[in-house]
CSV table of C-alpha atoms in Angstrom, one decimal:
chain,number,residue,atom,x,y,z
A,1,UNK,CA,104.0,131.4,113.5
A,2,UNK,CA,105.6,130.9,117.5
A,3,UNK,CA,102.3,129.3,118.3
A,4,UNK,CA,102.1,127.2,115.4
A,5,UNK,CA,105.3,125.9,114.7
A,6,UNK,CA,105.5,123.6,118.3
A,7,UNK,CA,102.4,121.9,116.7
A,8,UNK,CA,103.5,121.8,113.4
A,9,UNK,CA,106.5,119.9,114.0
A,10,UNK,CA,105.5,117.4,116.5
A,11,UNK,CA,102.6,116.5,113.8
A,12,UNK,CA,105.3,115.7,111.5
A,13,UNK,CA,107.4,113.6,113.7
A,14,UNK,CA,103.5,112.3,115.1
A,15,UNK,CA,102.5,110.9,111.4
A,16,UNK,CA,105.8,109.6,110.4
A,17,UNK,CA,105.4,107.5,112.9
A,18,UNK,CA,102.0,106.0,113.2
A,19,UNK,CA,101.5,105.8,109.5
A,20,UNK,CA,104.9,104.0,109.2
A,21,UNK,CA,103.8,101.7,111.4
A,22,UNK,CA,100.3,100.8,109.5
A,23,UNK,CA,102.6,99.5,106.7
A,24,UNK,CA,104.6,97.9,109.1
A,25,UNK,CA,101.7,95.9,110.5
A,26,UNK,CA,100.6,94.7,107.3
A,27,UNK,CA,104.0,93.1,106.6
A,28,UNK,CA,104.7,91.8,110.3
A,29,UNK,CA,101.0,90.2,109.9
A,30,UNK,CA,101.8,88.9,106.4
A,31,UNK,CA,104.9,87.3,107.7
A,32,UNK,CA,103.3,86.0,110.7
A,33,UNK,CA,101.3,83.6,108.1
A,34,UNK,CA,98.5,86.2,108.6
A,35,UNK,CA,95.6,85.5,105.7
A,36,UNK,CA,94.6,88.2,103.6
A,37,UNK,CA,91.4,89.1,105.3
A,38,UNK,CA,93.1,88.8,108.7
A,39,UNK,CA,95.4,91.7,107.6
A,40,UNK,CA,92.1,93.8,106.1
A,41,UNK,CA,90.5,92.7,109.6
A,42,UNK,CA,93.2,94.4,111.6
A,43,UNK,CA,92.9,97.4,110.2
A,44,UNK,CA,89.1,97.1,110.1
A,45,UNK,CA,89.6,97.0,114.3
A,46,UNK,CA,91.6,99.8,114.4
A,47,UNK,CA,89.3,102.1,112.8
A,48,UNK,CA,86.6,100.7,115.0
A,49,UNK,CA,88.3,101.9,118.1
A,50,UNK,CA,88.9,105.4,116.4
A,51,UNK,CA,85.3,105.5,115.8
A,52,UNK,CA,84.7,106.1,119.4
A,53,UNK,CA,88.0,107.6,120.5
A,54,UNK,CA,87.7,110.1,118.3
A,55,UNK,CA,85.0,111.9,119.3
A,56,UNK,CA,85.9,111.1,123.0
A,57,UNK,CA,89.3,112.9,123.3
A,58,UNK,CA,87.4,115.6,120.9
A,59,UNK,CA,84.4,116.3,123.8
A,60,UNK,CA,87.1,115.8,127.0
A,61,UNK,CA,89.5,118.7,125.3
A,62,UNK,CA,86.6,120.9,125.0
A,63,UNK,CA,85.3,120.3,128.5
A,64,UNK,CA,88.5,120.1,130.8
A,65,UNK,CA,90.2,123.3,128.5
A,66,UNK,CA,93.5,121.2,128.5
A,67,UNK,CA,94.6,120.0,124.7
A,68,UNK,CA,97.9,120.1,125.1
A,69,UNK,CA,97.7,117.5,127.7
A,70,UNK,CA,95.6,114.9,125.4
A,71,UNK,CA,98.6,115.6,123.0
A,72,UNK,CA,101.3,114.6,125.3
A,73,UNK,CA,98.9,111.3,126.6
A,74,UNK,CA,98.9,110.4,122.7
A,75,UNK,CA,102.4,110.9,121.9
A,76,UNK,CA,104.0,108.7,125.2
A,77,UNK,CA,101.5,106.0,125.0
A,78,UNK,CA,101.3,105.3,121.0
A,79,UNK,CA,105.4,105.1,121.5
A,80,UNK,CA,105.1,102.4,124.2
A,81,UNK,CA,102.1,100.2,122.8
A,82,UNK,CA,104.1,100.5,119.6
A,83,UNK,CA,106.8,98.2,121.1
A,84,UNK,CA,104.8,95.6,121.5
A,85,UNK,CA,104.5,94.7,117.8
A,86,UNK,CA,107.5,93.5,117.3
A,87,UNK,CA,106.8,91.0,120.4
A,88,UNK,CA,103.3,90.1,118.6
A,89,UNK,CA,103.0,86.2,118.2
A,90,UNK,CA,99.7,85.4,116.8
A,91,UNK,CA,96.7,87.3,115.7
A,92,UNK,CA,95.3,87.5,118.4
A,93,UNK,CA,98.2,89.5,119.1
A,94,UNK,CA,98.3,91.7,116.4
A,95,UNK,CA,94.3,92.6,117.3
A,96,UNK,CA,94.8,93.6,120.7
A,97,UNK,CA,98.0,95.6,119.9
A,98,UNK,CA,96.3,97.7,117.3
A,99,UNK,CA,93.1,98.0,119.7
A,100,UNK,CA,95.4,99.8,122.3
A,101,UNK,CA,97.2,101.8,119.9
A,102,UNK,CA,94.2,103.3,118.2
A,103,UNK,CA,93.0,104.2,121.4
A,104,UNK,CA,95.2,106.3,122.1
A,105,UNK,CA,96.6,107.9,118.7
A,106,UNK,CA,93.1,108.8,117.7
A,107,UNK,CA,93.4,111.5,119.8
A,108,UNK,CA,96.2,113.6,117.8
A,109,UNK,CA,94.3,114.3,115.3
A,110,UNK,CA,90.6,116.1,116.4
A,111,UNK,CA,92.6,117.7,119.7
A,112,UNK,CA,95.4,119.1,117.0
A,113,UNK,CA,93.2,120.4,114.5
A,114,UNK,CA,90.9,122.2,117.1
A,115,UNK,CA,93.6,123.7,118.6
A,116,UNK,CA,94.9,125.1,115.4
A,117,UNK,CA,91.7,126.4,114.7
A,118,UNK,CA,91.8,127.9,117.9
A,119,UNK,CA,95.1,130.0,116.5
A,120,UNK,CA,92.3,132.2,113.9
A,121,UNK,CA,89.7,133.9,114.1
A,122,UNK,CA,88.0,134.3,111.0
A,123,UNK,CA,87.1,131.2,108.2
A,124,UNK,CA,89.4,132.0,106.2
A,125,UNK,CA,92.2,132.3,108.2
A,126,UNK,CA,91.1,128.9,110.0
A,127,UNK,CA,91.3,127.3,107.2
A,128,UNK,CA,94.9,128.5,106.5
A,129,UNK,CA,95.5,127.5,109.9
A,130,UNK,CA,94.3,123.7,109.1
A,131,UNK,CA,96.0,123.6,105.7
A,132,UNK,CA,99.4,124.3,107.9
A,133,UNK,CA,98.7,121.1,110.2
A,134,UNK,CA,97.5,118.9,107.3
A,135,UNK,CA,100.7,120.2,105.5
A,136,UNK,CA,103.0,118.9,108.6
A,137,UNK,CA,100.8,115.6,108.6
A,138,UNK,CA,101.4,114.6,105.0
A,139,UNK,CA,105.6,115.8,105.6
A,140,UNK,CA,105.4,113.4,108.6
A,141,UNK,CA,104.1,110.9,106.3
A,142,UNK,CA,106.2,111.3,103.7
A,143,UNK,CA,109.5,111.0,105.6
A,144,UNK,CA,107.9,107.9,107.0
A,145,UNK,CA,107.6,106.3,103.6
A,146,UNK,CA,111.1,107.3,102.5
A,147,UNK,CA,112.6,105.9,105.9
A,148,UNK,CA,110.6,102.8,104.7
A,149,UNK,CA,112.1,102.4,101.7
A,150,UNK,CA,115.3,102.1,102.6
A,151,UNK,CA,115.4,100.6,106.0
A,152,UNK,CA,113.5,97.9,104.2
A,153,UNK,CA,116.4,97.2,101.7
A,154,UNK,CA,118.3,96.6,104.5
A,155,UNK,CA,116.2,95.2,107.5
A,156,UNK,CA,113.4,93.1,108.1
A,157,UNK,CA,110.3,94.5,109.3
A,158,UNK,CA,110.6,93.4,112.8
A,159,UNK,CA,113.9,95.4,113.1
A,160,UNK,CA,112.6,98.5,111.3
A,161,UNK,CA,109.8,99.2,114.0
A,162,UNK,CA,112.6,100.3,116.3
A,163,UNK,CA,113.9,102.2,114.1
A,164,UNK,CA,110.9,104.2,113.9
A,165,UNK,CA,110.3,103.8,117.8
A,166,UNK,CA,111.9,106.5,118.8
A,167,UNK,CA,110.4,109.4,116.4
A,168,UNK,CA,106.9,108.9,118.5
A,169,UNK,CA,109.3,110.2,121.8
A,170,UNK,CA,110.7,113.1,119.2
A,171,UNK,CA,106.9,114.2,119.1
A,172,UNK,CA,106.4,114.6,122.2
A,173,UNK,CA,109.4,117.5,122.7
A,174,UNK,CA,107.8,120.0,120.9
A,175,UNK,CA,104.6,119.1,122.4
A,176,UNK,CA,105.5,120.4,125.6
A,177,UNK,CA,106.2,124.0,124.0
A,178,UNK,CA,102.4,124.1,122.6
A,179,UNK,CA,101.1,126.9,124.1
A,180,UNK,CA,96.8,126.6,124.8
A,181,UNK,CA,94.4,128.9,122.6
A,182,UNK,CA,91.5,130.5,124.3
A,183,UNK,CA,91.6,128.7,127.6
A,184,UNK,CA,88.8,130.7,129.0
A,185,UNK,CA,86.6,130.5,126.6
A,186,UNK,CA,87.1,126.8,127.3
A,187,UNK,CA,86.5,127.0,130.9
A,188,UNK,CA,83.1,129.1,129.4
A,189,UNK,CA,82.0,125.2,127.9
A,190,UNK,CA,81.6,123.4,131.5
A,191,UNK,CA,78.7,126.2,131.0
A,192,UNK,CA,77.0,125.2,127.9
A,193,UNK,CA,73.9,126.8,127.1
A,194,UNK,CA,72.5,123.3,126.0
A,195,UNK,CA,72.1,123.7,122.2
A,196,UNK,CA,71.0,120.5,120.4
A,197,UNK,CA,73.1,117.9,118.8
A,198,UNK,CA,70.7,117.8,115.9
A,199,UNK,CA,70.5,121.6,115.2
A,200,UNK,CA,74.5,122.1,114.2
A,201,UNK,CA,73.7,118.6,112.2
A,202,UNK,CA,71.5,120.3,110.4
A,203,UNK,CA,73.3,123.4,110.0
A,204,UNK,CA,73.7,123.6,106.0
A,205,UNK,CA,73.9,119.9,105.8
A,206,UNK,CA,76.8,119.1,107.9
A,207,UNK,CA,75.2,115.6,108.4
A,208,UNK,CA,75.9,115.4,104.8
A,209,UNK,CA,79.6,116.1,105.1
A,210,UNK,CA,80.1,113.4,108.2
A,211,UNK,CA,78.3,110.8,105.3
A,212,UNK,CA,80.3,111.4,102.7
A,213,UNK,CA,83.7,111.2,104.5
A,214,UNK,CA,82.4,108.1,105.6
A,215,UNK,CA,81.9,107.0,101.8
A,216,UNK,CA,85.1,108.1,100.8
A,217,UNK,CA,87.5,106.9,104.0
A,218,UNK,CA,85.5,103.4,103.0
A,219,UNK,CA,86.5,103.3,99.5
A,220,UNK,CA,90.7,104.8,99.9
A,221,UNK,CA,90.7,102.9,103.4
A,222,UNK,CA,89.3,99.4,101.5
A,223,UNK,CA,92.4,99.9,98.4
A,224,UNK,CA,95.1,100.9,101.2
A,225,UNK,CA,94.2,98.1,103.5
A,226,UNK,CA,95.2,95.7,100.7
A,227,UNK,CA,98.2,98.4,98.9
A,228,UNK,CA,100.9,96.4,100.2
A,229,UNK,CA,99.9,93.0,99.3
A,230,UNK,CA,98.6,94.2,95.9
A,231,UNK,CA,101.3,95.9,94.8
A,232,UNK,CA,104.0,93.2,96.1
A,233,UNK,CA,102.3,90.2,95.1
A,234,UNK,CA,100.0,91.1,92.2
A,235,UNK,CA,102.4,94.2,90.5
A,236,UNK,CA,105.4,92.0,91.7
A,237,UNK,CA,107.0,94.7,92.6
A,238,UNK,CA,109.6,94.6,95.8
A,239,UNK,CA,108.7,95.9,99.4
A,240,UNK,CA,111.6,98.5,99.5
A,241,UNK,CA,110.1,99.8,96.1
A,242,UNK,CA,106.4,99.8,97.4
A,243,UNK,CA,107.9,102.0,100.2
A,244,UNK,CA,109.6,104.7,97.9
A,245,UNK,CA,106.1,104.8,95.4
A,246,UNK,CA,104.0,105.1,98.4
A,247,UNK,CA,105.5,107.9,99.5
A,248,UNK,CA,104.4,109.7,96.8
A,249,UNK,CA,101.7,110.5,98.2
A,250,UNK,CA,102.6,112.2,100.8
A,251,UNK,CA,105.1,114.2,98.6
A,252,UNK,CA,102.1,115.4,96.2
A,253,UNK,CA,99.9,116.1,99.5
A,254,UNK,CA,102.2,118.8,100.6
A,255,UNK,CA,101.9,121.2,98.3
A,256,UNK,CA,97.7,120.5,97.2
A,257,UNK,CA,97.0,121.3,100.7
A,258,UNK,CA,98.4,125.4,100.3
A,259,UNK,CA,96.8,124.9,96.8
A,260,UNK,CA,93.3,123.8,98.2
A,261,UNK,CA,93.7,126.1,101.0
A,262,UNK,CA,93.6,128.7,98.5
A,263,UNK,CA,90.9,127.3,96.1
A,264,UNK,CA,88.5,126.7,99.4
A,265,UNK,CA,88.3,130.9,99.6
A,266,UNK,CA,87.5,130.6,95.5
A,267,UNK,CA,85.1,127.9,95.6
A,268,UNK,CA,84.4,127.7,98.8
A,269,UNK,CA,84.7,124.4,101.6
A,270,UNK,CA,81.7,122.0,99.7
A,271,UNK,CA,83.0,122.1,96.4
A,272,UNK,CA,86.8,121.4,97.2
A,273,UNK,CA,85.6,118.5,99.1
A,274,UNK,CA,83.6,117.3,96.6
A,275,UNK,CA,86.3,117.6,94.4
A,276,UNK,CA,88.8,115.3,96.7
A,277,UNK,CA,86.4,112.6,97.0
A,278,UNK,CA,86.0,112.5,92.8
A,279,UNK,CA,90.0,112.4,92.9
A,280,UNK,CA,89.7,109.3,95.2
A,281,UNK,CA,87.9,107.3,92.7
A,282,UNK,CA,90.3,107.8,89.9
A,283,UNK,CA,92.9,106.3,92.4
A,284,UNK,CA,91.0,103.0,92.1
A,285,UNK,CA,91.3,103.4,88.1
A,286,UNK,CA,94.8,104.1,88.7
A,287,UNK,CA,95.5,101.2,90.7
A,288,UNK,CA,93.6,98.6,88.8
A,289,UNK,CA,95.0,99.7,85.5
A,290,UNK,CA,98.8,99.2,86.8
A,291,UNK,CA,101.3,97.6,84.9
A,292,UNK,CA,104.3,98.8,86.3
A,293,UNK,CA,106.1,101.3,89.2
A,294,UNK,CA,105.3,104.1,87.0
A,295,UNK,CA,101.4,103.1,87.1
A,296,UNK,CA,101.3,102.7,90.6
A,297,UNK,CA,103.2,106.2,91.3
A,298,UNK,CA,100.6,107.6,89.2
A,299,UNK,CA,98.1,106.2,91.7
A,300,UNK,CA,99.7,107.4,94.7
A,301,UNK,CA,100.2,110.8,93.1
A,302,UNK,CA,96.1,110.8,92.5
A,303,UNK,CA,95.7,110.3,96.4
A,304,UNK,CA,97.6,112.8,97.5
A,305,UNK,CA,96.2,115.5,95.5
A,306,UNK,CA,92.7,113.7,96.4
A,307,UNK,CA,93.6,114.0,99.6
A,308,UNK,CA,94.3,117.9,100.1
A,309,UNK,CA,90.9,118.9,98.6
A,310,UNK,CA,89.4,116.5,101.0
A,311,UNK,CA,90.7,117.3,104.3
A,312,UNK,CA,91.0,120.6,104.1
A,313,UNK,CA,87.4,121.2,101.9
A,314,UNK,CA,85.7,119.1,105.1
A,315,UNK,CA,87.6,120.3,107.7
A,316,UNK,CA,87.0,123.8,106.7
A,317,UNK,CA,83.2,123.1,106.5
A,318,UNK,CA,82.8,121.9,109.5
A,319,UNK,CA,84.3,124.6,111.6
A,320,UNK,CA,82.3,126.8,109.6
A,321,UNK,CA,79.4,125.3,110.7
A,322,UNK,CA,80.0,123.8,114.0
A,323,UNK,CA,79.7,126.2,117.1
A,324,UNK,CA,82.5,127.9,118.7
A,325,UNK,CA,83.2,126.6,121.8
A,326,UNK,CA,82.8,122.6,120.5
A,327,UNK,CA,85.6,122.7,118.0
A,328,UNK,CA,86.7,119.1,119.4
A,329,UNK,CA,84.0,117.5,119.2
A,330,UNK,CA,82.9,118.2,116.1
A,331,UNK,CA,86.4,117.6,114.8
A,332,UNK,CA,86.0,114.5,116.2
A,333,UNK,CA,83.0,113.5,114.8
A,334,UNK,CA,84.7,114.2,111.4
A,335,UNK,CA,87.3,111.9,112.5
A,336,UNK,CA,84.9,109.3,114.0
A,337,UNK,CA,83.6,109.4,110.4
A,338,UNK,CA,86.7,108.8,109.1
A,339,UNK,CA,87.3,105.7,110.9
A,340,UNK,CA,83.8,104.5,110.6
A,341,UNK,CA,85.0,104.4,107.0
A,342,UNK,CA,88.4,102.7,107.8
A,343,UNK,CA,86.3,100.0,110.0
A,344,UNK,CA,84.1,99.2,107.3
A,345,UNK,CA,86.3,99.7,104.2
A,346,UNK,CA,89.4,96.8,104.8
A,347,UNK,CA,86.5,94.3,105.7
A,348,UNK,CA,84.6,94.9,102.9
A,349,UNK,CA,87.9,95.2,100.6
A,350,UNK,CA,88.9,91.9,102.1
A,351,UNK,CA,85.6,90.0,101.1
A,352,UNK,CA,85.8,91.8,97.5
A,353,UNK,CA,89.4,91.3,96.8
A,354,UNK,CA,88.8,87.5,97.8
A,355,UNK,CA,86.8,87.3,94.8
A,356,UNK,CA,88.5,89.8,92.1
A,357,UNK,CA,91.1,92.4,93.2
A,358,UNK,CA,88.8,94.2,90.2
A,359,UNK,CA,85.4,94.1,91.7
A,360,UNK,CA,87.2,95.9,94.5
A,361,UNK,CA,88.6,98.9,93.0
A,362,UNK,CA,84.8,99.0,90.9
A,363,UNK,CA,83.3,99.2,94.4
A,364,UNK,CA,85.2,101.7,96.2
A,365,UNK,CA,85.2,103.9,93.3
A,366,UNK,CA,81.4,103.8,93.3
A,367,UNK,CA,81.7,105.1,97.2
A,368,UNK,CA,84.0,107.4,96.6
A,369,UNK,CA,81.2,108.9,93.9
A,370,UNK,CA,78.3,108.5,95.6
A,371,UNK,CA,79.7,110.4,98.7
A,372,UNK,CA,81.2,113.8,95.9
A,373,UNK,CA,77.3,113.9,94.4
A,374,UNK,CA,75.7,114.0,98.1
A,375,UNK,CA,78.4,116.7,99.2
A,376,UNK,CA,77.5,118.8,95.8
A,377,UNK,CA,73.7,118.0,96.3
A,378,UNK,CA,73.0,119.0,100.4
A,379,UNK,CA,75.7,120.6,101.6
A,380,UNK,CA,76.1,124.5,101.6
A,381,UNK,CA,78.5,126.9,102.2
A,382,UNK,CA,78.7,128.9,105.4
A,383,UNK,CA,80.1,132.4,105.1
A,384,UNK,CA,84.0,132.8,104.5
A,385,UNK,CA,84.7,135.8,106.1
C-alpha cells in the first residue's frame, strides 16, 4: 500500500485535471464562435498526438529505467501549457494549445500503469494493481466533473480553468514520493535479447485487443466529442447541469473497476473486455433515446460501468501477454490505440452529427460491436496465475 498510494493520489489530482479541461475546451471553443466540427476537430488532433506520444514515453521509460521522471515531466508541463487556453484567440489557437498539451499528458497514463504493474508479480495480482490506478483515475475524474458543476453556476469558462490550474501542480507532490519498481531489471532492457515486434502481436491475438480498443475509443470518443453540445443544445439542458450528470460517470466507474477486477480472475481478461465494449454501445442507445436529465444520467451511468470492464479486461490482457521487461511500451501501444480511436472518432462524429445526431449514435454503436465480437472471436486468455 506505501508504494502505491504516492501513485494513486497524484492520478486522482492528474485526471481531475486534464479531463476537466477537455470539457472546458469544448465550451471555450464553442464560445470562441468555434463550429461544430471545429470543436470534434480539436479533439480529433489531440488524440493524434497521443497516438505517437503514447507509445514514445511508453519505450523511453523502459529503456532509461526512470518512470518517475516522465511522471514529473507530465505533471509540470500539462499545468503550464494548460494556461494558455484561457489566452487562446482563434482556432488556430485552440489547435496548437491542445497539440502541446497532448504531448505531454499522454505520458501519465502508459508510464503509470507500467509502473503499477511493476508493484505485482503474478496476473492476478497485476491486475488488482491496475484496477487500483484506474480506480484513482475515474475519482480524479469524478471530482473534476463535480468541481465543474458548480464553478460553472458561478463562473464562466475562462475563469474556471484557473481554478483547476492549480490541481495539475497538486499532482506533482506526491509524484516525487513514487518510489521506482524493478530498476534493475530495467537497466537489464538496454540489453534486449531482440525478440520480434510481431511475435508478442501474435501472442493469443493481442493484435486483436489493440483493434478493438481502437473500435471502441472511436465510437465513446465520436458521442463524447459532441456530449457537451448535445446535451446543452439538443437536451436543452444547462452547462452547470451537464457537469453534475457527467460526473456520473466517473462515480459509477469507481466501484466497476474493484468489481471487474474481481470478475477478470472469474472470466478471465478477453471476456470482461468484451463485455465493456458491448456496454459502450448501449451508451449510444442511451444517449439518443434522452428526453430528460434522468435519460442522460442513465447514459453516463452505462459508460462508467462500460468503462471498468474495458480498461481493466484490456489492460490485464495485455500484460499477460506482453513480455516482462516492455511493460511501457506495450501499455503504450494500448494507449496509442486508444487515441487512434479518439483521432478518428470526433471527426467522423462531426461529419455524422452534421447530418443526424441519430446516424451518429447508429454508427458508433456498430463500432463499439464490431470491436466486443473480434475480442470474443481471436483473442485468448493467457494464464492467471
Amino acid at each position: 500500500m506505501q508504494q502505491r498510494l504516492p501513485l494513486m493520489i497524484s492520478a486522482t489530482f492528474f485526471f481531475t485535471y486534464t479531463m476537466s479541461l477537455s470539457v472546458l475546451r469544448q465550451f471555450l471553443m464553442r464560445d470562441a464562435g468555434a463550429p461544430i466540427f471545429l470543436i470534434s476537430l480539436t479533439s480529433t488532433v489531440n488524440g493524434g498526438t497521443a497516438i505517437l506520444m503514447a507509445t514514445i514515453w511508453g519505450i523511453l521509460s523502459d529503456r532509461l529505467g526512470k518512470r518517475k521522471f516522465f511522471l514529473v515531466l507530465s505533471c509540470i508541463m500539462i499545468g503550464i501549457i494548460g494556461i494558455m487556453y484561457v489566452y487562446a484567440s482563434s482556432p488556430l489557437d485552440f489547435v496548437l494549445i491542445t497539440v502541446a498539451f497532448s504531448m505531454f499528458s499522454s505520458a501519465f497514463r502508459p508510464v503509470s500503469m507500467a509502473l503499477s504493474s511493476e508493484y505485482a508479480t503474478s496476473n492476478s495480482s497485476k491486475t488488482r494493481e491496475l484496477s487500483f490506478l484506474n480506480l484513482s483515475n475515474s475519482l480524479g475524474m469524478f471530482i473534476g466533473r463535480v468541481i465543474l458543476g458548480f464553478t460553472l453556476l458561478m463562473l464562466s469558462p475562462y475563469k474556471v480553468v484557473f481554478v483547476f490550474i492549480p490541481v495539475a501542480f497538486l499532482a506533482l507532490i506526491p509524484v516525487l514520493r513514487v518510489r521506482e519498481a524493478g530498476y534493475v531489471k530495467m537497466a537489464e532492457r538496454l540489453h534486449e535479447s531482440g525478440e520480434r515486434l510481431l511475435h508478442f502481436l501474435k501472442r493469443n491475438g493481442l493484435w486483436t485487443m489493440y483493434l478493438s480498443a481502437f473500435l471502441r475509443q472511436t465510437g465513446i470518443s465520436g458521442i463524447m466529442s459532441l456530449s457537451a453540445i448535445y446535451i446543452t443544445e439538443n437536451i436543452g439542458l444547462s452547462k452547470s447541469t451537464m457537469g453534475f450528470l457527467s460526473a456520473v460517470n466517473p462515480l459509477v466507474q469507481m466501484p466497476s473497476h474493484l468489481f471487474f477486477a474481481r470478475v477478470i480472475g472469474r472470466i478471465g481478461a478477453k471476456k470482461t473486455a468484451a463485455a465493456g465494449m458491448a456496454l459502450s454501445a448501449l451508451t449510444a442507445v442511451l444517449f439518443l433515446g434522452a428526453r430528460s436529465a434522468k435519460g442522460i444520467a442513465a447514459g453516463y451511468m452505462a459508460i462508467g460501468f462500460a468503462f471498468g470492464a474495458f480498461i481493466n479486461g484490456s489492460a490485464s490482457f495485455v500484460v499477460q501477454n506482453s513480455p516482462e521487461t516492455r511493460k511501457g511500451q506495450f501499455l503504450g501501444m494500448l494507449s496509442s490505440s486508444r487515441s487512434l480511436g479518439s483521432t478518428f472518432g470526433p471527426a467522423l462524429a462531426g461529419v455524422l452529427a452534421s447530418f443526424s445526431y441519430s446516424l451518429m449514435f447508429a454508427v458508433m454503436a456498430f463500432l463499439m460491436l464490431t470491436g466486443c465480437v473480434l475480442t470474443l472471436i481471436f483473442c485468448k486468455d493467457a494464464d492467471s496465475s
